[in-house]
Amino acid sequence: MDDGAVVLVIVDGANVVGSVPDGWWRDRRGAAERLRDALVPYAAHGVPGAPGPVEILLVVEGAARGVASVPGVEVASAPGSGDDLIAGLAAAAAPERGCVVVTADRGLRQRVEAYGARCVGPRTVRPAPEGQP
């Protein structure tokens, strides 16, 4: 890994949005947009094990496709499986610049860790609402 490179943080949008039962299923696109906006500060501050600045890439799929990027957060719409896109991105980034994948999906975690990516859980970027464990 190039020590001067900015670490890529890939966020599994469907998994992170689905980690909090806040009614996201009624408006998947809106939920993805809210997550995107909540990720902006992490570009400057980083995530555990990857201090900022970092590059944030939110991967969306299904009904959330087409969510626009904003300064600090690039959004990639998966043409098929979001997991496949994330695995491919991690494979390309991990050895060169370092990669952290935000997901709780065990299968995806195994795939990206095989490429050298680190994984952190959804609560890293989306804490549980007040009163929830």
CSV table of C-alpha atoms in Angstrom, one decimal:
chain,number,residue,atom,x,y,z
A,1,MET,CA,0.0,0.0,0.0
A,2,ASP,CA,1.2,3.5,-0.9
A,3,ASP,CA,1.6,5.3,2.5
A,4,GLY,CA,0.8,8.6,0.9
A,5,ALA,CA,-2.4,7.4,-0.7
A,6,VAL,CA,-5.9,8.4,0.5
A,7,VAL,CA,-7.7,5.3,1.9
A,8,LEU,CA,-10.9,4.4,0.1
A,9,VAL,CA,-13.9,3.8,2.3
A,10,ILE,CA,-16.6,1.9,0.5
A,11,VAL,CA,-20.1,1.9,2.1
A,12,ASP,CA,-22.5,-0.9,1.4
A,13,GLY,CA,-25.5,1.4,1.1
A,14,ALA,CA,-28.2,-1.3,1.3
A,15,ASN,CA,-26.7,-3.0,4.2
A,16,VAL,CA,-26.0,0.2,6.2
A,17,VAL,CA,-29.4,1.7,5.5
A,18,GLY,CA,-31.0,-1.7,6.5
A,19,SER,CA,-29.2,-1.8,9.8
A,20,VAL,CA,-31.6,0.6,11.4
A,21,PRO,CA,-35.4,-0.1,11.3
A,22,ASP,CA,-36.5,3.5,10.7
A,23,GLY,CA,-38.9,3.0,7.9
A,24,TRP,CA,-36.3,3.1,5.1
A,25,TRP,CA,-38.2,0.5,3.1
A,26,ARG,CA,-40.9,3.0,2.4
A,27,ASP,CA,-38.5,5.3,0.5
A,28,ARG,CA,-35.3,3.5,-0.4
A,29,ARG,CA,-33.9,6.4,-2.5
A,30,GLY,CA,-34.6,8.9,0.2
A,31,ALA,CA,-32.9,6.7,2.8
A,32,ALA,CA,-29.8,6.4,0.5
A,33,GLU,CA,-29.8,10.2,0.2
A,34,ARG,CA,-29.9,10.7,3.9
A,35,LEU,CA,-27.1,8.2,4.4
A,36,ARG,CA,-25.0,9.9,1.7
A,37,ASP,CA,-25.5,13.2,3.5
A,38,ALA,CA,-24.6,11.7,6.9
A,39,LEU,CA,-21.4,10.3,5.4
A,40,VAL,CA,-20.0,13.7,4.3
A,41,PRO,CA,-18.1,14.5,7.6
A,42,TYR,CA,-16.4,11.1,7.5
A,43,ALA,CA,-14.5,12.3,4.3
A,44,ALA,CA,-12.5,14.7,6.5
A,45,HIS,CA,-12.5,12.8,9.8
A,46,GLY,CA,-12.1,9.2,8.6
A,47,VAL,CA,-13.3,6.0,10.2
A,48,PRO,CA,-11.6,3.8,12.9
A,49,GLY,CA,-8.3,2.6,11.5
A,50,ALA,CA,-8.4,5.1,8.6
A,51,PRO,CA,-7.9,8.7,9.8
A,52,GLY,CA,-9.1,11.4,7.5
A,53,PRO,CA,-9.0,12.6,4.9
A,54,VAL,CA,-10.5,9.5,3.2
A,55,GLU,CA,-12.4,9.0,-0.1
A,56,ILE,CA,-16.0,7.9,0.6
A,57,LEU,CA,-17.7,5.8,-2.0
A,58,LEU,CA,-21.4,4.9,-1.3
A,59,VAL,CA,-22.6,1.9,-3.4
A,60,VAL,CA,-26.3,1.8,-4.0
A,61,GLU,CA,-28.5,-0.7,-5.8
A,62,GLY,CA,-32.1,-1.4,-6.7
A,63,ALA,CA,-34.6,1.4,-6.0
A,64,ALA,CA,-31.7,3.6,-4.7
A,65,ARG,CA,-29.9,3.7,-8.1
A,66,GLY,CA,-29.4,7.2,-9.4
A,67,VAL,CA,-28.7,8.9,-6.1
A,68,ALA,CA,-26.4,11.8,-7.0
A,69,SER,CA,-22.9,12.3,-5.6
A,70,VAL,CA,-22.2,15.3,-3.3
A,71,PRO,CA,-18.9,17.0,-2.3
A,72,GLY,CA,-17.1,14.5,-0.1
A,73,VAL,CA,-19.2,11.4,-1.1
A,74,GLU,CA,-19.1,9.7,-4.5
A,75,VAL,CA,-22.1,7.5,-5.2
A,76,ALA,CA,-21.9,4.5,-7.5
A,77,SER,CA,-25.0,2.8,-8.7
A,78,ALA,CA,-24.5,-1.0,-9.1
A,79,PRO,CA,-25.9,-2.2,-12.4
A,80,GLY,CA,-26.5,-5.6,-10.8
A,81,SER,CA,-25.4,-6.8,-7.4
A,82,GLY,CA,-24.0,-4.2,-5.1
A,83,ASP,CA,-21.8,-6.8,-3.4
A,84,ASP,CA,-20.2,-7.7,-6.7
A,85,LEU,CA,-19.4,-4.0,-7.4
A,86,ILE,CA,-18.0,-3.5,-3.9
A,87,ALA,CA,-15.8,-6.7,-4.2
A,88,GLY,CA,-14.4,-5.5,-7.5
A,89,LEU,CA,-13.7,-2.0,-6.1
A,90,ALA,CA,-12.1,-3.4,-3.0
A,91,ALA,CA,-9.9,-5.8,-5.1
A,92,ALA,CA,-8.6,-2.8,-7.1
A,93,ALA,CA,-8.1,-0.4,-4.2
A,94,ALA,CA,-6.9,-2.5,-1.3
A,95,PRO,CA,-3.4,-3.4,-2.4
A,96,GLU,CA,-2.6,0.0,-3.8
A,97,ARG,CA,-4.0,2.5,-1.4
A,98,GLY,CA,-5.9,0.7,1.4
A,99,CYS,CA,-9.6,0.1,1.6
A,100,VAL,CA,-12.1,-0.1,4.3
A,101,VAL,CA,-15.6,-1.6,3.6
A,102,VAL,CA,-18.5,-0.7,5.8
A,103,THR,CA,-20.9,-3.6,5.9
A,104,ALA,CA,-22.3,-6.3,8.2
A,105,ASP,CA,-22.8,-8.8,5.4
A,106,ARG,CA,-20.6,-11.8,6.4
A,107,GLY,CA,-20.3,-13.1,2.8
A,108,LEU,CA,-19.2,-9.7,1.5
A,109,ARG,CA,-16.8,-9.3,4.4
A,110,GLN,CA,-15.1,-12.6,3.5
A,111,ARG,CA,-14.8,-11.6,-0.1
A,112,VAL,CA,-13.2,-8.2,0.4
A,113,GLU,CA,-11.0,-9.3,3.3
A,114,ALA,CA,-9.5,-11.9,0.8
A,115,TYR,CA,-8.3,-8.9,-1.2
A,116,GLY,CA,-6.8,-7.2,1.8
A,117,ALA,CA,-9.6,-4.8,2.6
A,118,ARG,CA,-10.5,-4.1,6.2
A,119,CYS,CA,-14.1,-4.2,7.3
A,120,VAL,CA,-16.1,-2.2,9.9
A,121,GLY,CA,-19.7,-2.5,10.9
A,122,PRO,CA,-22.6,-0.2,9.9
A,123,ARG,CA,-22.6,1.5,13.3
A,124,THR,CA,-19.3,3.0,12.5
A,125,VAL,CA,-21.1,5.5,10.2
A,126,ARG,CA,-24.7,5.1,11.3
A,127,PRO,CA,-25.1,4.9,15.1
A,128,ALA,CA,-28.4,3.4,16.4
A,129,PRO,CA,-31.1,6.0,17.2
A,130,GLU,CA,-31.7,7.0,20.8
A,131,GLY,CA,-33.3,4.2,22.8
A,132,GLN,CA,-32.2,1.4,20.5
A,133,PRO,CA,-29.4,-1.1,21.3
